[in-house]
Amino acid sequence: MEQPPDPPPPSARTRTAGTGPPGRPLLRHRPFALLCGEQIASSVGRQVTTLALALLAVTRLDAGPFGVSALMALSYLPGALLSPFAGVLADRARLRTLTVNLTVLQVLVVGSVPLAAALGRLALPQLYVVATASGALTSMLAVALQAALPRIVHPGQLLSANSALTGARTTGQIGGPALGGVLVGLTGASTALLAACTAYGIESLLLLALPATLNTPAQHGRRATESRTAALRAGLDVVRGERVLRRQVLAGAGFNLGSGAADALFVLYATRDLGLPAWQLGTVYAAFSGATVLGVLLAGRFAATIGLARATRICAVVAALSIFLIPGASLGPGFPALLAYQFLFGLAATVWAISMTTTQQLITPPELQGRVAGVLQAALIGTVPIGALGGGALAAWLGNVPVLTGGAAVALVAAACLWWP
């Protein structure tokens, strides 16, 4: 079987893009250390927000399977629609100013929920609006930060940098679900969102401390005045022209279709079908974060030993197989089964994500980083809301377990396509 090649080394043009000296330890490079802190704060905010919104919908507003699935779908849908345009904006805008503004808006959006709850006016439509707006801001920030990283570190350190940033996110993911579960249990889900707003506020301050050089647009001159259509086409041409990227997009989009259905039903399934209390649900999410730590530690050595392409293929299949543990939890003690799922999925998905992001950044020219990241993000997450809405609709008809099993099967078939000739 013909194997997809590993990505080529960065071009001479790309080698000069990063500002971090190749010999300096990453955590001693102040801009990169700020990014790590931002990732911790951002991760805590997102974890608490996701858990609190889902629990509000289930416990306080009595949302059913489709209602909870719609909440998740709406958090991903803006990313699928806006990411390519966010990529154009990231290549042309003042990146530091853009990222700070996005996090400040996140505080206002998420903070509207506890305000409405305090006034006694919280309703399910508001949660849908908040999930949509928060998802849009999150996806735009992710594209902007992917475009910023190659301008901060040396290309030879990108694999280590992506591993370290994933580790920083994991630190927030470990504390975020536990913090969210404790706050929900003690003060209620709406009040717990105030902690998320605090985390987003800290994130904006860290981004504000990034170098002013990031406010110099990556794209300037004649290319900066080209039409949006031409700018989007330039990013799409990079993805279409690289076989490795095309293969990863196909596998990732199909995988997210199946896993999107499973993720959308996860909280409802765990709380209503399996009867997990809030602290166990938080612990299950924390197990994912612990596995991510291990994935961060192994990703660089694993990918360097067998190659980025092989690391991607192996981890994609392992991540897909682990999803079968979710419906399998209905056959016995649910808590241990979901812990095992989160551990295996977290480990494999972390190495997959690091390898794929590093491949993308090494292949892409500096002035196109934002647009290529936007095109890939749109393609990869565009199937998540489809899977979430489809899974929710089918679960209302067939039940949760058959849909969770079908979602795992779809994810496995998609991951297996990385092994095709």
CSV table of C-alpha atoms in Angstrom, one decimal:
chain,number,residue,atom,x,y,z
A,1,MET,CA,0.0,0.0,0.0
A,2,GLU,CA,1.4,3.4,-0.9
A,3,GLN,CA,1.8,5.6,2.1
A,4,PRO,CA,1.3,9.4,2.0
A,5,PRO,CA,4.7,11.1,2.4
A,6,ASP,CA,5.7,13.1,5.4
A,7,PRO,CA,5.5,16.9,4.8
A,8,PRO,CA,8.4,18.5,3.0
A,9,PRO,CA,10.8,20.6,5.1
A,10,PRO,CA,9.9,24.3,5.3
A,11,SER,CA,11.0,26.5,2.5
A,12,ALA,CA,13.7,29.1,2.9
A,13,ARG,CA,11.0,31.7,2.9
A,14,THR,CA,9.2,29.9,5.8
A,15,ARG,CA,12.5,29.5,7.7
A,16,THR,CA,12.7,33.2,8.3
A,17,ALA,CA,9.1,33.7,9.4
A,18,GLY,CA,9.4,33.0,13.1
A,19,THR,CA,10.9,35.4,15.6
A,20,GLY,CA,12.0,32.9,18.2
A,21,PRO,CA,15.7,32.0,18.0
A,22,PRO,CA,16.0,28.3,17.2
A,23,GLY,CA,18.4,27.6,20.1
A,24,ARG,CA,16.3,29.4,22.8
A,25,PRO,CA,14.1,27.2,25.1
A,26,LEU,CA,10.5,27.9,24.1
A,27,LEU,CA,9.3,28.8,27.6
A,28,ARG,CA,12.0,31.4,28.0
A,29,HIS,CA,10.7,33.1,24.9
A,30,ARG,CA,8.3,35.7,26.4
A,31,PRO,CA,5.8,35.9,23.5
A,32,PHE,CA,5.4,32.1,23.5
A,33,ALA,CA,5.1,31.9,27.2
A,34,LEU,CA,2.3,34.5,27.0
A,35,LEU,CA,0.6,32.2,24.4
A,36,CYS,CA,0.8,29.3,26.8
A,37,GLY,CA,-0.8,31.3,29.5
A,38,GLU,CA,-3.5,32.4,27.1
A,39,GLN,CA,-4.2,28.8,26.2
A,40,ILE,CA,-4.7,27.9,29.9
A,41,ALA,CA,-7.1,30.7,30.5
A,42,SER,CA,-9.0,30.1,27.3
A,43,SER,CA,-9.3,26.4,27.9
A,44,VAL,CA,-10.7,26.9,31.4
A,45,GLY,CA,-13.2,29.4,30.0
A,46,ARG,CA,-14.4,27.1,27.2
A,47,GLN,CA,-14.6,24.0,29.4
A,48,VAL,CA,-16.7,25.8,32.1
A,49,THR,CA,-18.9,27.4,29.4
A,50,THR,CA,-19.6,24.2,27.5
A,51,LEU,CA,-20.4,22.2,30.6
A,52,ALA,CA,-22.5,25.0,32.2
A,53,LEU,CA,-24.6,25.7,29.0
A,54,ALA,CA,-25.3,22.0,28.5
A,55,LEU,CA,-26.3,21.4,32.1
A,56,LEU,CA,-28.5,24.5,32.1
A,57,ALA,CA,-30.3,23.2,29.0
A,58,VAL,CA,-30.8,19.7,30.5
A,59,THR,CA,-31.5,20.5,34.2
A,60,ARG,CA,-33.1,23.9,34.2
A,61,LEU,CA,-34.7,24.3,30.8
A,62,ASP,CA,-35.6,20.6,30.3
A,63,ALA,CA,-34.1,20.3,26.8
A,64,GLY,CA,-34.5,17.0,25.1
A,65,PRO,CA,-32.0,15.1,22.9
A,66,PHE,CA,-32.6,17.3,19.8
A,67,GLY,CA,-32.4,20.5,22.0
A,68,VAL,CA,-29.1,19.6,23.5
A,69,SER,CA,-27.7,18.5,20.1
A,70,ALA,CA,-28.8,21.8,18.6
A,71,LEU,CA,-27.0,23.6,21.3
A,72,MET,CA,-23.7,21.9,20.4
A,73,ALA,CA,-24.4,22.2,16.7
A,74,LEU,CA,-24.8,26.0,17.0
A,75,SER,CA,-21.5,26.3,18.8
A,76,TYR,CA,-19.7,24.8,15.8
A,77,LEU,CA,-21.8,26.1,12.9
A,78,PRO,CA,-20.3,29.6,12.9
A,79,GLY,CA,-16.8,28.2,12.6
A,80,ALA,CA,-17.7,26.2,9.6
A,81,LEU,CA,-19.2,29.3,7.9
A,82,LEU,CA,-16.8,32.0,9.1
A,83,SER,CA,-13.4,30.3,9.3
A,84,PRO,CA,-12.3,31.0,5.7
A,85,PHE,CA,-13.2,34.7,6.1
A,86,ALA,CA,-11.5,34.7,9.5
A,87,GLY,CA,-8.4,33.5,7.8
A,88,VAL,CA,-8.4,36.4,5.3
A,89,LEU,CA,-9.0,38.8,8.2
A,90,ALA,CA,-6.1,37.2,10.2
A,91,ASP,CA,-3.7,37.6,7.3
A,92,ARG,CA,-4.7,41.3,6.8
A,93,ALA,CA,-5.6,42.5,10.3
A,94,ARG,CA,-3.5,43.7,13.3
A,95,LEU,CA,-3.4,40.3,14.9
A,96,ARG,CA,-2.8,41.4,18.5
A,97,THR,CA,-5.7,43.9,18.4
A,98,LEU,CA,-7.9,41.4,16.7
A,99,THR,CA,-7.4,38.7,19.3
A,100,VAL,CA,-7.9,41.0,22.2
A,101,ASN,CA,-11.2,42.3,20.8
A,102,LEU,CA,-12.4,38.7,20.3
A,103,THR,CA,-11.8,37.8,23.9
A,104,VAL,CA,-13.5,40.9,25.3
A,105,LEU,CA,-16.5,40.2,23.2
A,106,GLN,CA,-16.5,36.6,24.6
A,107,VAL,CA,-16.8,38.0,28.1
A,108,LEU,CA,-19.9,40.1,27.1
A,109,VAL,CA,-21.5,37.2,25.3
A,110,VAL,CA,-21.1,34.5,28.0
A,111,GLY,CA,-21.8,37.1,30.8
A,112,SER,CA,-25.2,37.7,29.4
A,113,VAL,CA,-26.4,34.2,30.7
A,114,PRO,CA,-25.9,34.8,34.5
A,115,LEU,CA,-27.3,38.3,34.0
A,116,ALA,CA,-30.5,36.9,32.4
A,117,ALA,CA,-30.7,34.2,35.1
A,118,ALA,CA,-30.4,36.8,37.9
A,119,LEU,CA,-33.3,38.7,36.3
A,120,GLY,CA,-35.4,35.6,35.9
A,121,ARG,CA,-35.5,35.8,32.1
A,122,LEU,CA,-33.2,32.9,31.1
A,123,ALA,CA,-34.7,30.9,28.2
A,124,LEU,CA,-33.5,28.2,25.8
A,125,PRO,CA,-33.4,30.6,22.8
A,126,GLN,CA,-30.8,32.7,24.6
A,127,LEU,CA,-28.6,29.7,25.2
A,128,TYR,CA,-28.8,29.0,21.5
A,129,VAL,CA,-27.7,32.6,20.7
A,130,VAL,CA,-24.9,32.5,23.2
A,131,ALA,CA,-23.7,29.2,21.9
A,132,THR,CA,-23.7,30.5,18.4
A,133,ALA,CA,-21.9,33.8,19.2
A,134,SER,CA,-19.4,32.1,21.5
A,135,GLY,CA,-18.6,29.5,18.9
A,136,ALA,CA,-18.0,32.2,16.3
A,137,LEU,CA,-15.6,34.1,18.5
A,138,THR,CA,-13.8,30.9,19.5
A,139,SER,CA,-13.3,29.7,15.9
A,140,MET,CA,-12.1,33.2,14.8
A,141,LEU,CA,-9.6,33.3,17.7
A,142,ALA,CA,-8.3,29.8,16.9
A,143,VAL,CA,-7.6,30.8,13.3
A,144,ALA,CA,-5.8,34.0,14.3
A,145,LEU,CA,-3.6,32.2,16.8
A,146,GLN,CA,-2.7,29.5,14.3
A,147,ALA,CA,-1.6,32.3,12.0
A,148,ALA,CA,0.3,34.0,14.8
A,149,LEU,CA,2.4,31.1,16.0
A,150,PRO,CA,4.8,30.8,13.0
A,151,ARG,CA,5.5,34.5,13.4
A,152,ILE,CA,6.5,33.9,17.1
A,153,VAL,CA,8.6,30.8,17.0
A,154,HIS,CA,11.2,29.4,14.6
A,155,PRO,CA,9.9,26.8,12.1
A,156,GLY,CA,12.2,24.2,13.5
A,157,GLN,CA,10.4,24.5,16.9
A,158,LEU,CA,6.8,24.3,15.5
A,159,LEU,CA,6.3,20.7,16.5
A,160,SER,CA,7.5,21.4,20.1
A,161,ALA,CA,5.5,24.6,20.2
A,162,ASN,CA,2.3,22.9,19.1
A,163,SER,CA,2.9,20.2,21.7
A,164,ALA,CA,3.6,22.8,24.4
A,165,LEU,CA,0.4,24.8,23.5
A,166,THR,CA,-1.6,21.6,23.6
A,167,GLY,CA,-0.1,20.9,27.0
A,168,ALA,CA,-1.1,24.4,28.2
A,169,ARG,CA,-4.7,23.8,26.9
A,170,THR,CA,-4.7,20.5,28.8
A,171,THR,CA,-3.8,22.3,32.0
A,172,GLY,CA,-7.0,24.3,31.6
A,173,GLN,CA,-8.9,21.2,30.6
A,174,ILE,CA,-7.9,19.4,33.7
A,175,GLY,CA,-9.1,22.1,36.0
A,176,GLY,CA,-11.9,23.4,33.9
A,177,PRO,CA,-14.3,20.5,34.1
A,178,ALA,CA,-13.6,19.9,37.7
A,179,LEU,CA,-14.0,23.6,38.5
A,180,GLY,CA,-17.2,23.7,36.4
A,181,GLY,CA,-18.6,20.6,38.1
A,182,VAL,CA,-17.9,22.0,41.6
A,183,LEU,CA,-19.3,25.4,40.8
A,184,VAL,CA,-22.4,24.0,39.3
A,185,GLY,CA,-22.9,21.8,42.3
A,186,LEU,CA,-22.4,24.7,44.8
A,187,THR,CA,-23.7,27.8,43.0
A,188,GLY,CA,-25.6,26.6,40.0
A,189,ALA,CA,-24.7,26.4,36.3
A,190,SER,CA,-25.5,30.1,35.5
A,191,THR,CA,-23.3,31.4,38.3
A,192,ALA,CA,-20.5,29.1,37.2
A,193,LEU,CA,-20.3,31.0,33.9
A,194,LEU,CA,-19.0,34.0,35.9
A,195,ALA,CA,-15.8,32.0,36.4
A,196,ALA,CA,-15.6,31.5,32.6
A,197,CYS,CA,-15.9,35.3,32.1
A,198,THR,CA,-13.0,35.8,34.5
A,199,ALA,CA,-10.9,33.4,32.5
A,200,TYR,CA,-11.7,35.1,29.3
A,201,GLY,CA,-10.8,38.5,30.9
A,202,ILE,CA,-7.4,37.1,31.9
A,203,GLU,CA,-6.9,35.8,28.4
A,204,SER,CA,-7.5,39.2,26.9
A,205,LEU,CA,-4.8,40.7,29.1
A,206,LEU,CA,-2.3,38.1,28.1
A,207,LEU,CA,-3.0,38.7,24.5
A,208,LEU,CA,-2.6,42.4,25.0
A,209,ALA,CA,0.9,41.8,26.2
A,210,LEU,CA,2.0,40.1,23.0
A,211,PRO,CA,4.6,41.9,20.8
A,212,ALA,CA,3.4,44.9,18.9
A,213,THR,CA,5.0,43.4,15.8
A,214,LEU,CA,2.0,41.1,15.5
A,215,ASN,CA,0.0,44.2,14.6
A,216,THR,CA,1.9,44.3,11.3
A,217,PRO,CA,-0.3,42.4,8.8
A,218,ALA,CA,1.3,39.3,7.3
A,219,GLN,CA,-0.1,40.3,3.9
A,220,HIS,CA,0.7,43.7,2.6
A,221,GLY,CA,1.3,45.5,-0.7
A,222,ARG,CA,-0.6,44.6,-3.8
A,223,ARG,CA,-1.9,41.2,-2.4
A,224,ALA,CA,-3.5,43.0,0.5
A,225,THR,CA,-5.8,44.8,-1.9
A,226,GLU,CA,-7.0,41.7,-3.8
A,227,SER,CA,-10.6,40.7,-3.6
A,228,ARG,CA,-11.9,38.4,-0.8
A,229,THR,CA,-12.7,35.8,-3.5
A,230,ALA,CA,-9.1,35.8,-4.7
A,231,ALA,CA,-7.8,35.8,-1.2
A,232,LEU,CA,-9.9,32.8,-0.3
A,233,ARG,CA,-8.9,31.0,-3.5
A,234,ALA,CA,-5.2,31.4,-2.6
A,235,GLY,CA,-5.7,29.5,0.7
A,236,LEU,CA,-7.9,26.8,-1.0
A,237,ASP,CA,-5.2,26.3,-3.7
A,238,VAL,CA,-2.7,25.3,-1.0
A,239,VAL,CA,-5.0,22.7,0.4
A,240,ARG,CA,-6.0,21.4,-3.0
A,241,GLY,CA,-2.4,21.2,-4.1
A,242,GLU,CA,-1.1,19.2,-1.2
A,243,ARG,CA,-2.0,15.5,-1.1
A,244,VAL,CA,-1.3,15.2,2.6
A,245,LEU,CA,-3.6,18.1,3.5
A,246,ARG,CA,-6.4,16.7,1.2
A,247,ARG,CA,-6.2,13.3,2.9
A,248,GLN,CA,-6.3,14.8,6.3
A,249,VAL,CA,-9.3,17.0,5.5
A,250,LEU,CA,-11.2,14.0,4.2
A,251,ALA,CA,-10.5,11.9,7.2
A,252,GLY,CA,-11.0,14.7,9.7
A,253,ALA,CA,-14.3,15.8,8.2
A,254,GLY,CA,-15.7,12.3,8.2
A,255,PHE,CA,-14.4,11.6,11.7
A,256,ASN,CA,-16.0,14.8,13.1
A,257,LEU,CA,-19.3,13.8,11.5
A,258,GLY,CA,-19.5,10.6,13.6
A,259,SER,CA,-17.9,12.0,16.7
A,260,GLY,CA,-20.1,15.1,16.5
A,261,ALA,CA,-23.2,12.9,17.0
A,262,ALA,CA,-21.6,11.2,20.0
A,263,ASP,CA,-20.4,14.5,21.6
A,264,ALA,CA,-23.8,16.1,21.2
A,265,LEU,CA,-25.5,13.3,23.1
A,266,PHE,CA,-22.7,12.8,25.6
A,267,VAL,CA,-24.0,14.9,28.5
A,268,LEU,CA,-27.6,13.9,28.1
A,269,TYR,CA,-26.6,10.2,27.8
A,270,ALA,CA,-24.3,10.3,30.8
A,271,THR,CA,-26.7,12.2,33.1
A,272,ARG,CA,-30.1,10.7,32.2
A,273,ASP,CA,-29.3,7.2,30.8
A,274,LEU,CA,-26.3,6.3,33.0
A,275,GLY,CA,-27.2,8.5,36.0
A,276,LEU,CA,-23.8,10.1,36.4
A,277,PRO,CA,-23.8,13.0,39.0
A,278,ALA,CA,-22.1,16.3,38.2
A,279,TRP,CA,-18.8,15.4,40.0
A,280,GLN,CA,-18.5,12.2,38.0
A,281,LEU,CA,-19.2,14.0,34.8
A,282,GLY,CA,-16.5,16.5,35.6
A,283,THR,CA,-14.1,13.7,36.5
A,284,VAL,CA,-14.8,12.0,33.1
A,285,TYR,CA,-13.9,15.2,31.3
A,286,ALA,CA,-10.8,15.6,33.5
A,287,ALA,CA,-9.7,12.1,32.4
A,288,PHE,CA,-9.6,13.4,28.8
A,289,SER,CA,-7.3,16.2,30.0
A,290,GLY,CA,-5.0,13.8,31.8
A,291,ALA,CA,-4.7,11.7,28.7
A,292,THR,CA,-4.0,14.8,26.7
A,293,VAL,CA,-1.0,15.5,29.0
A,294,LEU,CA,0.4,12.1,28.1
A,295,GLY,CA,-0.3,12.8,24.4
A,296,VAL,CA,1.6,16.1,24.6
A,297,LEU,CA,4.6,14.3,26.2
A,298,LEU,CA,4.6,11.6,23.6
A,299,ALA,CA,3.6,13.5,20.5
A,300,GLY,CA,7.0,15.0,19.6
A,301,ARG,CA,9.0,11.8,20.1
A,302,PHE,CA,6.3,9.6,18.5
A,303,ALA,CA,6.0,11.8,15.4
A,304,ALA,CA,9.7,12.2,15.1
A,305,THR,CA,10.3,8.4,15.3
A,306,ILE,CA,7.7,7.2,12.8
A,307,GLY,CA,6.9,10.4,10.9
A,308,LEU,CA,4.0,12.9,11.1
A,309,ALA,CA,2.0,11.0,8.5
A,310,ARG,CA,2.2,7.6,10.2
A,311,ALA,CA,1.5,9.2,13.6
A,312,THR,CA,-1.6,10.7,12.1
A,313,ARG,CA,-2.9,7.5,10.6
A,314,ILE,CA,-2.4,5.3,13.7
A,315,CYS,CA,-3.9,7.8,16.2
A,316,ALA,CA,-6.9,8.5,14.0
A,317,VAL,CA,-7.9,4.8,14.1
A,318,VAL,CA,-7.3,4.5,17.9
A,319,ALA,CA,-9.4,7.6,18.5
A,320,ALA,CA,-12.3,6.3,16.4
A,321,LEU,CA,-12.2,2.9,18.1
A,322,SER,CA,-12.4,4.5,21.5
A,323,ILE,CA,-15.8,6.1,20.7
A,324,PHE,CA,-17.4,2.6,20.8
A,325,LEU,CA,-16.8,2.7,24.6
A,326,ILE,CA,-19.5,5.3,24.9
A,327,PRO,CA,-22.5,3.1,23.9
A,328,GLY,CA,-20.6,0.2,25.5
A,329,ALA,CA,-21.0,2.0,28.9
A,330,SER,CA,-24.7,1.0,28.8
A,331,LEU,CA,-23.7,-2.7,29.2
A,332,GLY,CA,-22.1,-2.3,32.6
A,333,PRO,CA,-20.8,0.3,35.0
A,334,GLY,CA,-21.0,3.5,33.0
A,335,PHE,CA,-18.4,5.6,34.9
A,336,PRO,CA,-15.4,3.4,34.3
A,337,ALA,CA,-16.3,2.9,30.6
A,338,LEU,CA,-16.6,6.6,30.0
A,339,LEU,CA,-13.3,7.2,31.9
A,340,ALA,CA,-11.6,4.7,29.5
A,341,TYR,CA,-13.1,6.4,26.5
A,342,GLN,CA,-11.9,9.8,27.5
A,343,PHE,CA,-8.4,8.5,28.2
A,344,LEU,CA,-8.0,6.7,24.9
A,345,PHE,CA,-9.6,9.4,22.9
A,346,GLY,CA,-7.7,12.1,24.6
A,347,LEU,CA,-4.3,10.4,24.0
A,348,ALA,CA,-4.9,9.5,20.4
A,349,ALA,CA,-6.7,12.7,19.4
A,350,THR,CA,-4.0,14.9,20.9
A,351,VAL,CA,-1.1,13.3,18.9
A,352,TRP,CA,-3.3,13.4,15.8
A,353,ALA,CA,-4.1,17.1,16.2
A,354,ILE,CA,-0.5,18.1,17.0
A,355,SER,CA,0.8,16.2,13.9
A,356,MET,CA,-1.8,17.6,11.6
A,357,THR,CA,-1.4,21.2,12.8
A,358,THR,CA,2.4,21.1,12.5
A,359,THR,CA,2.1,19.6,9.0
A,360,GLN,CA,-0.2,22.4,7.9
A,361,GLN,CA,2.1,25.1,9.3
A,362,LEU,CA,5.2,23.7,7.7
A,363,ILE,CA,3.7,23.4,4.3
A,364,THR,CA,1.9,26.8,4.2
A,365,PRO,CA,3.7,30.0,3.2
A,366,PRO,CA,3.8,32.7,5.9
A,367,GLU,CA,1.5,35.1,4.2
A,368,LEU,CA,-1.2,32.4,3.8
A,369,GLN,CA,-1.1,30.9,7.3
A,370,GLY,CA,-4.5,32.5,8.3
A,371,ARG,CA,-6.3,31.5,5.1
A,372,VAL,CA,-5.1,27.9,5.0
A,373,ALA,CA,-6.0,27.5,8.7
A,374,GLY,CA,-9.4,29.0,8.0
A,375,VAL,CA,-10.1,26.7,5.1
A,376,LEU,CA,-9.0,23.6,7.0
A,377,GLN,CA,-11.0,24.6,10.1
A,378,ALA,CA,-14.1,25.1,8.0
A,379,ALA,CA,-13.7,21.8,6.4
A,380,LEU,CA,-13.0,19.9,9.6
A,381,ILE,CA,-15.7,21.4,11.8
A,382,GLY,CA,-18.3,21.9,9.1
A,383,THR,CA,-19.5,18.3,9.6
A,384,VAL,CA,-19.8,18.6,13.4
A,385,PRO,CA,-23.1,20.4,13.5
A,386,ILE,CA,-24.4,18.1,10.8
A,387,GLY,CA,-23.5,15.1,13.0
A,388,ALA,CA,-24.8,16.8,16.1
A,389,LEU,CA,-28.2,17.7,14.6
A,390,GLY,CA,-28.6,14.4,12.8
A,391,GLY,CA,-27.6,12.5,15.9
A,392,GLY,CA,-30.1,14.4,18.0
A,393,ALA,CA,-32.9,13.8,15.6
A,394,LEU,CA,-32.2,10.1,15.2
A,395,ALA,CA,-31.7,9.7,19.0
A,396,ALA,CA,-35.2,11.1,19.6
A,397,TRP,CA,-36.5,8.3,17.3
A,398,LEU,CA,-34.1,5.4,17.8
A,399,GLY,CA,-32.6,6.1,21.3
A,400,ASN,CA,-29.2,7.2,22.3
A,401,VAL,CA,-27.3,3.9,22.2
A,402,PRO,CA,-28.0,3.0,18.5
A,403,VAL,CA,-27.0,6.5,17.4
A,404,LEU,CA,-23.8,6.5,19.5
A,405,THR,CA,-22.8,3.2,18.0
A,406,GLY,CA,-23.5,4.4,14.5
A,407,GLY,CA,-21.5,7.6,15.1
A,408,ALA,CA,-18.5,5.5,16.2
A,409,ALA,CA,-18.8,3.4,13.1
A,410,VAL,CA,-18.8,6.5,10.8
A,411,ALA,CA,-15.8,7.9,12.6
A,412,LEU,CA,-13.9,4.6,12.2
A,413,VAL,CA,-14.6,4.4,8.4
A,414,ALA,CA,-13.4,8.0,8.0
A,415,ALA,CA,-10.2,7.4,10.0
A,416,ALA,CA,-9.5,4.3,8.0
A,417,CYS,CA,-9.4,6.3,4.8
A,418,LEU,CA,-6.0,7.6,5.9
A,419,TRP,CA,-4.7,4.1,5.1
A,420,TRP,CA,-6.1,3.9,1.6
A,421,PRO,CA,-3.7,3.7,-1.3
